[in-house]
Structures are given as C-alpha cells and as structure tokens.
Amino acid sequence: MVKPIIQVEDVSFTYPGAEDKVLNNANLTVNEGEFVAIIGGNGSGKTTLCKTFNGLIPKFYVGDFEGKVTVGNRDTSQFSVAELSQDIGYVYQDFENQIMRPTVLDDASFVPLNYGLADYKERGRWALDVTGLTAIANEFIWELSGGQKHLLAIAGVLAMKPKILIVDEPVAQLDPQHAEEVYRVLKKLNEQFGMTIIVIEHHAELIVEYCQSVVLMDMGRILWKEPVKIALSKVDELVSHNIYPPQITQAARLMVGEGGMAPELPITLEEGIAHFNTFSKITNTSRANKSEIHLKQDKKAIVNMEHVSLQFRNLKKQKKQVLNNINTTFFEGERIAIVGNNGAGKSSLIKLIAGIVKPHKGQVTVLNTSTTNATPERLGKYVSYVYQNPEEMFIEDSVKREIELFLKARKVKDYEVLVETILKDFALTDLKERDARLLSGGQKRRVSLAIGAAMQPSVILLDEPTANLDIATKKHVVHMLETLKEHVKTVIIATHDMQLVSEWATRIIVMHNGEIIADGNRQDIFHNQLVLQKAGLMMPQIVELSMKLGLPEPVYTVEDFCQQFTIIESEDKAYEYI
C-alpha cells in the first residue's frame, strides 16, 4: 500500500528583502520508499523546497512562510530542526562543509555522538560499511578523493539511520566512475533498507538509470510529478524550461517532427538501439566528419613539458607522486580537454603550466619561458588560469572593475576599449555594474572567463568550467568557450564533462594515476574502450548509440546523429541540440 511520507500543501516562501517568492503555492506528495529526482533550472526553487522538509526553512533560513509541510505524521512547524533531522538526512551540494572530524570513522560517528546515542561508534561503522568506506575508516579526511569525501558526507547522515535521505547535486564534482558509485550506494539504501531518496539532479542519464519518479519545478511552482519514462518523454516541455532529457530521447523526438505525437520515447541506450534500428541509415559520412579537426604538427608550440614529475608531502611526511614523467606539447589553435578520474592529476597539470606549482623534476616551458624560474606574475603575460570556483577570482565590487583590474595593473594602453569589447563578447554589458559575487552560477562563470580573456594570454587554462551548472547554463558556457577563440591562441580545460569534450575539443588527453595514458582526437579516444575503462570515463550517450547502431563514423551531437537517417526534418526546430 502506497503511504505518503512527505506532504507539501500550498507552501510559499520569500527570503528577507526579496520581492519574488522562491516558492509559490507549491504542492507535492512523496511516498514512502520512493526514489525521486527534482529537476528545474537554476533558481526554480529546488533546494529551497527540500529545506522545508527538515525545517531549515523557515526556522533557520527565516522569511515569509505560508502553507504546511508534513513529514510522516508530524507537522514540521511543531518540531525543531534537530528533532526532524533524526529522520531526515540532508547532504548539501557543498558537501565538504559537512565533514567535521579529522578521521573517516570519527566523522561518520559525529552526528549520533552529538545526539547522545550510546552506540554512536557502531552506527558510524555501519554507515561506512553501507557506503563502502570501511577500508579507509582510520584515514584522515584530507587524504580522501572527491568521491570518497562525498560518500563520507552521505555516511555522516546515514549514521542516524534516517527514513529520508536528501542529496543536493550528488555528482556535480565527480568523474563518471565515482558518480555511478554514489548512485549505486543510493540505490542500495533505497532497495535494501527501504529509505526514501530525494535527489536534486541535472544529469538525465542518471535519473533514467536510478530514479522512479521526477518532479519538475519552475519559478517556485511544482508543475508536475510523473514516472521517469513519462517525465523524460515530455521533451518539448522540458526544453522550454531549459532542461534537457537524455540525448537518445531528444533524437527520437526530433525524428517525430514538429507537431508529431510522441507519448513515450526511448530513454535508455537499449531502447534507443531498438528504436533507431527501425530507420534506414544513410552512407554519406561527410556530415559526421566535417567538424573533426586534425591539427598539423607544424603549428607553433605554445607549451612544452619534458619528463615532468610532481610530488607532495602529506602530513605524515610521506611523498605522494602526483604526476610522473609527463611529456607533451600543446600547439597554437588547439582546443584541448584533459580528462580522467578524480585524483588523476588533471588540475595539477594545468597548475604547472600556470606556474602555481613547480615541477619536482623535468621542465615546463610556456613560449620558451621556464615556469620553474618565472613567477606567476611574469607568466601572467602568457597564461591565464580560471579557477573551478569563480569567486576565487573576484576582488572588486563590480564586474567591470574585475575585468579592468589586471589591465590597469599592467598599465595596458587604451584598456577601456578592450574592456568594452570583452563585456560585449561575454554578454556582460548589462551586468557590468553588478557585484560579481552576487550573480547566478552561470553569470559568475561568464565573468571568470571574461577576466581570463581580458588578460590577453596566449593560453588560457580552465579547471572544470561547467562544474555545478545546469545543462542550459553549460550550453551557454560552451558558447563562451567558442568566444575565447577570438581572444587567445590555445584553450586547455580539465573536466569530467564528457559531453562538453565530445562537442568542443579538437584534442583529448586522458590521465590516470598521474600519467598520460592516451592522447588523440575524439575518434581515437572514444574508440578505445580499454582507455575509457581504465580512466573511469564514459562516452556521451549519442556517441555510444551511433557506434552500437554501426554508423559509418561516430557522431557527437543530436543534430549530426539525426542527419544519418533518411528521415530528416527542417532546420527550424523548437529546441537546440546538445
């Protein structure tokens, strides 16, 4: 028998000083034992809604609150956050802020200890066993990978054995392998322990594989709650809200054509293979190959790395090998993606190029300047490093002043003209007087890219440029990366976003355990299953589908995929392809 565990009735909420409601007459029922994904664009109210479940809103985050939230048989207005949190575990998007203690077991046991439970240590061990962290119970938290830290944050709330677990953006900063690991743990909790799981998620392929139902939010309203198959088949409606279903589903909807009826569409790879095998394929591969670029080796070398190794010492004074004997050259005009699992050495590699860290052995040169002897300030003439967290680059009180800062410090002549050009190219003119720290996630990313471009470097380095962004904002960042071509010679990104890699990069470098294990174009990498498996990578869904269907060449976008069949719609579409 279906039993409601969360009921939201006519809930509205407005933050202090804000004019618009972040929740607007929201109504929702979540049943006991469900695995629910909440989707919606940035600012739609997803996180705010979830914070009403454990009383954080309105008891911690105060504001104008109306309506009623019931969890189990309890009206949340009658109970404290501490009381509600015994039954509701919440893992935040910035999960590292929830890790409080020095060792793994200490942290997993911390919450039940603070509730005065005598069996707090046993609960911590149980939570580590469920999340697969028992083997590292005595390790220090600063020695963990990103994936291990995320699992520890989950273990920390699991130790209370809650009935409900809420996870905000479970895989935002994880490589595909660790993302699957986190979701397998959530599935285990749902199926074996009967826990109700609620995730705020942007990755449609993970929703398909693990979730049972989907809630769509927009402007603080809950538009609907549907089973996954029905929800993700609503392609036109989802895209109108800047949400993108799986690439297979988009392609199937496109083949139906505008105005065509498509009640349920394929949402998995297996369904996509069966569906598209009913269409006739074409043999002309010019469309698929036209975007593949093979750069000639007579291009000018921008960055050169010879026998480069990098070591750090941990708190136990033990040497940790981060990079080992790296040999590679980056050329003018390349768009390079450095990929690999968490801890592979991607960020360390680009920090070496920027001069932020120095090689333990070997030589790194940027335009024949050794980074070993050059200060980061000197290298700043050639190299711009854009941090994963844009706020680390913000100093001034307006977007315009942020972009001007480097140019004024270097006394660049007529810098005002360049600043206006940068503002226009990165769609920041209307935001130029705003404080960058108060902008949305996507806007902050645009500002950070603009700051990097304004330095007029030969090479720009970006660490996870699409991390923590929804799919619609990611698409805008991809456009911004294209804009960078007008301002810099070579662009290098370190990323987990394989869809971004497949659509944007002309060269892909795969790293594993501090070494380069593959270096080539898209076809070289995506055809090498051993490399993908070793590095914990997964090819984008549309690329894998094109291979499974035996198309003459792999394709990298929904648009290119649909062009491989005899039924081709007009160019005027109701939505963009990704």
Coordinates of C-alpha atoms in Angstrom, one line a residue, residues 155-528:
A155 CA 27.7 8.2 5.7
G156 CA 27.7 11.0 8.2
V157 CA 23.9 11.5 7.8
L158 CA 23.3 7.8 7.4
A159 CA 24.6 7.1 10.9
M160 CA 21.3 8.3 12.3
K161 CA 19.5 5.7 10.1
P162 CA 17.1 8.3 8.7
K163 CA 13.9 7.4 6.9
I164 CA 14.5 10.0 4.3
L165 CA 17.8 11.0 2.6
I166 CA 18.0 14.2 0.5
V167 CA 21.1 14.7 -1.7
D168 CA 21.6 18.0 -3.5
E169 CA 23.6 17.6 -6.7
P170 CA 25.0 14.1 -5.9
V171 CA 27.6 14.1 -8.7
A172 CA 28.4 17.7 -9.5
Q173 CA 32.1 17.5 -8.9
L174 CA 32.7 13.8 -9.6
D175 CA 34.1 11.8 -12.5
P176 CA 31.6 9.4 -14.2
Q177 CA 33.0 6.4 -12.4
H178 CA 32.6 7.9 -8.9
A179 CA 29.2 9.4 -9.9
E180 CA 28.0 5.8 -10.6
E181 CA 29.5 4.7 -7.3
V182 CA 27.5 7.3 -5.4
Y183 CA 24.3 6.4 -7.1
R184 CA 24.8 2.7 -6.5
V185 CA 25.0 3.5 -2.8
L186 CA 21.8 5.5 -3.0
K187 CA 20.1 2.6 -4.9
K188 CA 21.2 0.2 -2.2
L189 CA 19.8 2.4 0.5
N190 CA 16.5 2.6 -1.3
E191 CA 16.1 -1.1 -2.2
Q192 CA 17.7 -2.9 0.7
F193 CA 16.9 -0.5 3.6
G194 CA 13.6 1.0 2.3
M195 CA 14.9 4.5 2.6
T196 CA 13.1 7.3 0.7
I197 CA 15.7 9.0 -1.5
I198 CA 15.3 12.5 -2.9
V199 CA 17.9 13.9 -5.3
I200 CA 18.3 17.3 -6.9
E201 CA 19.8 16.4 -10.2
H202 CA 20.7 17.7 -13.7
H203 CA 22.0 14.5 -15.3
A204 CA 19.2 12.9 -17.1
E205 CA 21.0 9.6 -17.8
L206 CA 21.4 9.0 -14.1
I207 CA 17.8 9.8 -13.4
V208 CA 16.8 7.2 -16.0
E209 CA 19.0 4.5 -14.5
Y210 CA 18.3 5.0 -10.8
C211 CA 15.1 7.1 -10.1
Q212 CA 11.5 6.1 -10.1
S213 CA 9.7 9.5 -10.5
V214 CA 10.5 13.1 -11.5
V215 CA 9.3 16.4 -10.1
L216 CA 9.5 19.4 -12.4
M217 CA 9.8 22.9 -10.8
D218 CA 9.7 26.3 -12.3
M219 CA 9.6 29.7 -10.6
G220 CA 8.8 28.2 -7.3
R221 CA 6.0 26.1 -8.5
I222 CA 5.7 22.3 -8.8
L223 CA 4.4 21.8 -12.3
W224 CA 4.1 18.0 -12.1
K225 CA 5.3 14.7 -10.7
E226 CA 5.5 11.8 -13.1
P227 CA 7.1 8.4 -13.5
V228 CA 10.6 8.7 -15.1
K229 CA 9.5 7.2 -18.5
I230 CA 6.6 9.7 -18.9
A231 CA 8.5 12.6 -17.4
L232 CA 11.5 12.4 -19.7
S233 CA 9.3 11.8 -22.8
K234 CA 8.0 15.4 -22.4
V235 CA 10.9 16.7 -24.4
D236 CA 9.3 19.9 -25.7
E237 CA 8.0 20.9 -22.3
L238 CA 11.3 20.1 -20.6
V239 CA 13.4 22.0 -23.1
S240 CA 11.1 25.0 -22.8
H241 CA 12.2 25.1 -19.2
N242 CA 15.9 24.8 -20.2
I243 CA 16.0 21.1 -19.1
Y244 CA 17.4 18.5 -21.4
P245 CA 16.4 14.9 -21.4
P246 CA 18.8 12.1 -22.5
Q247 CA 20.3 12.7 -25.9
I248 CA 18.6 9.5 -27.2
T249 CA 15.3 10.9 -26.1
Q250 CA 16.0 14.2 -27.8
A251 CA 16.9 12.5 -31.1
A252 CA 13.8 10.3 -31.0
R253 CA 11.6 13.4 -30.5
L254 CA 13.4 15.2 -33.3
M255 CA 12.7 12.3 -35.7
V256 CA 9.0 12.5 -34.9
G257 CA 9.0 16.1 -36.2
E258 CA 7.2 19.2 -35.0
G259 CA 3.6 18.6 -34.2
G260 CA 4.0 14.9 -34.1
M261 CA 2.7 12.7 -31.3
A262 CA 5.3 11.1 -29.1
P263 CA 3.6 9.9 -25.9
E264 CA 6.6 7.8 -24.8
L265 CA 10.1 7.9 -26.2
P266 CA 13.2 5.8 -25.7
I267 CA 15.2 6.9 -22.6
T268 CA 17.9 4.2 -22.3
L269 CA 20.6 3.0 -24.7
E270 CA 18.9 -0.3 -25.2
E271 CA 15.6 1.3 -26.0
G272 CA 17.4 3.7 -28.4
I273 CA 19.1 0.9 -30.3
A274 CA 15.7 -0.9 -30.8
H275 CA 14.0 2.4 -31.8
F276 CA 16.5 3.6 -34.3
N277 CA 17.1 0.2 -35.9
T278 CA 13.7 0.8 -37.5
F279 CA 15.1 3.7 -39.5
S280 CA 17.1 3.5 -42.7
K281 CA 20.6 4.7 -42.4
I282 CA 22.5 6.8 -45.0
T283 CA 26.0 6.1 -46.1
N284 CA 27.2 9.7 -46.7
T285 CA 29.6 10.4 -43.8
S286 CA 30.6 14.0 -44.8
R287 CA 28.3 15.4 -42.1
A288 CA 29.8 13.3 -39.4
N289 CA 33.3 14.1 -40.3
K290 CA 33.1 17.8 -41.2
S291 CA 33.8 19.0 -37.6
E292 CA 36.8 16.7 -36.9
I293 CA 39.9 18.7 -37.0
H294 CA 43.4 17.2 -37.4
L295 CA 46.0 19.8 -36.5
K296 CA 49.3 19.7 -38.3
Q297 CA 52.4 19.4 -36.2
D298 CA 54.0 22.4 -37.9
K299 CA 51.8 24.6 -35.7
K300 CA 53.6 26.9 -33.3
A301 CA 54.4 25.2 -29.9
I302 CA 52.9 27.2 -27.0
V303 CA 53.5 24.8 -24.0
N304 CA 56.1 22.1 -23.8
M305 CA 56.5 19.6 -20.9
E306 CA 59.6 17.3 -20.8
H307 CA 60.0 14.5 -18.2
V308 CA 57.8 16.4 -15.7
S309 CA 57.1 14.9 -12.3
L310 CA 55.4 16.4 -9.3
Q311 CA 55.4 15.3 -5.7
F312 CA 53.8 16.5 -2.5
R313 CA 54.4 15.5 1.1
N314 CA 51.4 14.6 3.2
L315 CA 51.1 15.3 7.0
K316 CA 52.9 12.1 7.7
K317 CA 55.9 13.4 5.7
Q318 CA 55.3 10.7 3.1
K319 CA 56.0 11.5 -0.5
K320 CA 52.9 11.4 -2.8
Q321 CA 53.6 11.2 -6.5
V322 CA 51.0 13.4 -8.3
L323 CA 52.5 13.5 -11.8
N324 CA 55.0 11.0 -13.3
N325 CA 57.2 11.6 -16.3
I326 CA 54.8 13.8 -18.4
N327 CA 55.9 14.5 -21.9
T328 CA 53.7 16.6 -24.2
T329 CA 53.4 19.7 -26.3
F330 CA 50.4 22.0 -26.8
F331 CA 50.2 23.9 -30.0
E332 CA 48.6 27.2 -31.2
G333 CA 45.0 26.9 -32.1
E334 CA 44.3 23.7 -30.2
R335 CA 41.2 23.1 -28.0
I336 CA 42.5 20.6 -25.5
A337 CA 40.4 18.7 -23.0
I338 CA 42.3 16.9 -20.2
V339 CA 40.1 14.1 -18.7
G340 CA 40.4 11.4 -16.2
N341 CA 39.0 10.2 -12.9
N342 CA 39.3 12.2 -9.6
G343 CA 42.9 12.3 -8.5
A344 CA 44.3 11.5 -12.0
G345 CA 46.4 14.7 -11.9
K346 CA 44.4 17.0 -14.3
S347 CA 44.3 20.1 -12.0
S348 CA 47.9 19.6 -11.1
L349 CA 48.9 19.5 -14.7
I350 CA 47.3 22.8 -15.6
K351 CA 48.6 24.4 -12.4
L352 CA 52.1 23.5 -13.5
I353 CA 51.5 25.4 -16.8
A354 CA 50.3 28.4 -14.8
G355 CA 53.3 28.3 -12.5
I356 CA 51.1 28.0 -9.5
V357 CA 53.1 24.8 -8.6
K358 CA 56.7 24.0 -9.7
P359 CA 57.8 20.6 -11.1
H360 CA 59.8 18.3 -8.8
K361 CA 61.6 17.0 -11.9
G362 CA 61.7 18.0 -15.6
Q363 CA 60.9 21.2 -17.4
V364 CA 57.7 23.1 -18.2
T365 CA 58.1 26.0 -20.7
V366 CA 55.5 28.4 -22.0
L367 CA 56.6 30.3 -25.1
N368 CA 60.2 29.2 -24.3
T369 CA 59.9 30.7 -20.7
S370 CA 60.6 28.1 -18.0
T371 CA 57.9 28.1 -15.3
T372 CA 60.5 26.9 -12.8
N373 CA 62.3 30.3 -12.7
A374 CA 59.4 32.5 -13.6
T375 CA 56.9 33.9 -11.1
P376 CA 53.2 33.5 -11.7
E377 CA 53.0 37.3 -12.2
R378 CA 55.5 37.0 -15.0
L379 CA 53.8 34.0 -16.5
G380 CA 50.5 36.0 -16.4
K381 CA 51.6 37.8 -19.6
Y382 CA 51.3 34.4 -21.4
V383 CA 49.0 32.3 -19.2
S384 CA 45.6 32.9 -17.7
Y385 CA 44.2 30.4 -15.1
V386 CA 40.5 30.3 -14.5
Y387 CA 39.6 28.6 -11.2
Q388 CA 36.9 26.0 -10.7
N389 CA 35.2 28.3 -8.2
P390 CA 34.7 31.6 -10.0
E391 CA 34.5 33.5 -6.7
E392 CA 38.2 32.9 -6.0
M393 CA 38.9 35.3 -8.9
F394 CA 36.7 38.2 -7.6
I395 CA 38.2 41.1 -5.8
E396 CA 36.4 44.3 -6.8
D397 CA 32.8 45.4 -6.3
S398 CA 31.7 45.3 -9.9
V399 CA 32.0 43.1 -13.0
K400 CA 33.7 45.9 -15.0
R401 CA 36.3 46.6 -12.3
E402 CA 37.1 42.9 -12.1
I403 CA 37.9 42.8 -15.8
E404 CA 39.8 46.0 -15.6
L405 CA 42.0 45.0 -12.6
F406 CA 44.8 43.2 -14.4
L407 CA 44.9 45.6 -17.4
K408 CA 45.2 48.6 -15.1
A409 CA 47.9 46.9 -13.0
R410 CA 49.9 46.3 -16.2
K411 CA 49.2 49.8 -17.5
V412 CA 47.7 48.5 -20.8
K413 CA 47.2 51.4 -23.2
D414 CA 43.6 52.2 -24.0
Y415 CA 42.4 49.3 -21.8
E416 CA 38.9 50.8 -21.7
V417 CA 38.3 49.8 -25.3
L418 CA 39.3 46.2 -24.7
V419 CA 37.1 46.0 -21.6
E420 CA 34.0 47.2 -23.5
T421 CA 34.8 44.5 -26.2
I422 CA 35.1 41.8 -23.5
L423 CA 31.9 42.9 -21.8
K424 CA 30.1 42.7 -25.1
D425 CA 31.6 39.4 -26.3
F426 CA 30.7 37.6 -23.0
A427 CA 27.2 39.1 -22.7
L428 CA 28.1 41.1 -19.6
T429 CA 27.3 44.7 -20.6
D430 CA 24.0 44.8 -18.7
L431 CA 25.8 43.3 -15.6
K432 CA 28.9 45.4 -15.6
E433 CA 28.0 47.5 -12.5
R434 CA 26.8 44.4 -10.5
D435 CA 28.9 42.8 -7.8
A436 CA 30.1 39.5 -9.4
R437 CA 29.8 37.6 -6.1
L438 CA 26.0 38.3 -6.1
L439 CA 25.4 36.9 -9.6
S440 CA 24.0 33.4 -10.5
G441 CA 26.3 30.5 -11.1
G442 CA 26.2 30.8 -14.8
Q443 CA 26.8 34.5 -14.7
K444 CA 29.8 34.1 -12.3
R445 CA 31.3 31.6 -14.8
R446 CA 31.0 34.1 -17.6
V447 CA 32.7 36.8 -15.5
S448 CA 35.6 34.4 -14.7
L449 CA 36.0 33.6 -18.4
A450 CA 35.9 37.3 -19.3
I451 CA 38.6 38.1 -16.7
G452 CA 40.8 35.4 -18.2
A453 CA 40.3 36.6 -21.7
A454 CA 40.9 40.2 -20.8
M455 CA 44.5 39.3 -19.8
Q456 CA 45.1 38.6 -23.5
P457 CA 47.1 35.4 -22.8
S458 CA 48.5 33.0 -25.3
V459 CA 47.0 30.1 -23.4
I460 CA 44.0 30.0 -21.1
L461 CA 43.6 27.2 -18.6
L462 CA 40.1 26.3 -17.2
D463 CA 39.5 24.0 -14.3
E464 CA 36.1 22.3 -14.5
P465 CA 34.4 25.2 -16.4
T466 CA 31.0 23.5 -16.3
A467 CA 31.0 22.2 -12.7
N468 CA 27.8 22.8 -10.6
L469 CA 25.9 24.3 -13.6
D470 CA 22.6 23.1 -15.0
I471 CA 22.5 21.8 -18.6
A472 CA 21.2 25.0 -20.1
T473 CA 23.9 27.1 -18.4
K474 CA 26.5 24.6 -19.6
K475 CA 25.4 25.2 -23.1
H476 CA 26.0 28.9 -22.7
V477 CA 29.5 28.3 -21.3
V478 CA 30.2 26.2 -24.4
H479 CA 29.3 29.2 -26.4
M480 CA 31.6 31.3 -24.2
L481 CA 34.5 28.8 -24.9
E482 CA 33.9 29.4 -28.6
T483 CA 34.1 33.2 -27.9
L484 CA 37.6 32.6 -26.3
K485 CA 39.0 31.8 -29.7
E486 CA 38.8 35.4 -30.6
H487 CA 41.0 36.4 -27.6
V488 CA 43.5 33.6 -27.0
K489 CA 45.7 31.2 -29.1
T490 CA 45.2 27.9 -27.1
V491 CA 42.5 26.8 -24.7
I492 CA 43.1 23.9 -22.2
I493 CA 40.4 22.6 -19.9
A494 CA 40.4 20.0 -17.2
T495 CA 37.0 18.4 -17.0
H496 CA 34.8 15.5 -16.2
D497 CA 32.1 16.7 -18.6
M498 CA 32.5 14.2 -21.5
Q499 CA 29.6 15.8 -23.4
L500 CA 31.5 19.1 -23.4
V501 CA 34.6 17.2 -24.5
S502 CA 32.9 15.4 -27.4
E503 CA 31.3 18.6 -28.8
W504 CA 34.2 21.1 -28.2
A505 CA 37.7 19.6 -28.1
T506 CA 40.0 19.0 -31.0
R507 CA 42.4 17.1 -28.9
I508 CA 41.8 14.9 -25.8
I509 CA 44.4 13.9 -23.2
V510 CA 43.5 11.1 -20.9
M511 CA 45.2 10.9 -17.5
H512 CA 45.3 8.1 -14.9
N513 CA 47.4 7.9 -11.7
G514 CA 49.5 11.0 -12.7
E515 CA 50.3 9.7 -16.2
I516 CA 49.1 10.4 -19.7
I517 CA 47.6 7.1 -21.0
A518 CA 46.1 8.4 -24.2
D519 CA 46.4 11.5 -26.5
G520 CA 44.4 12.0 -29.6
N521 CA 41.2 13.3 -31.3
R522 CA 37.7 12.3 -30.4
Q523 CA 37.6 9.2 -32.6
D524 CA 40.9 8.0 -31.2
I525 CA 39.7 8.2 -27.6
F526 CA 36.1 7.1 -27.9
H527 CA 37.0 4.0 -29.9
N528 CA 39.5 2.9 -27.2

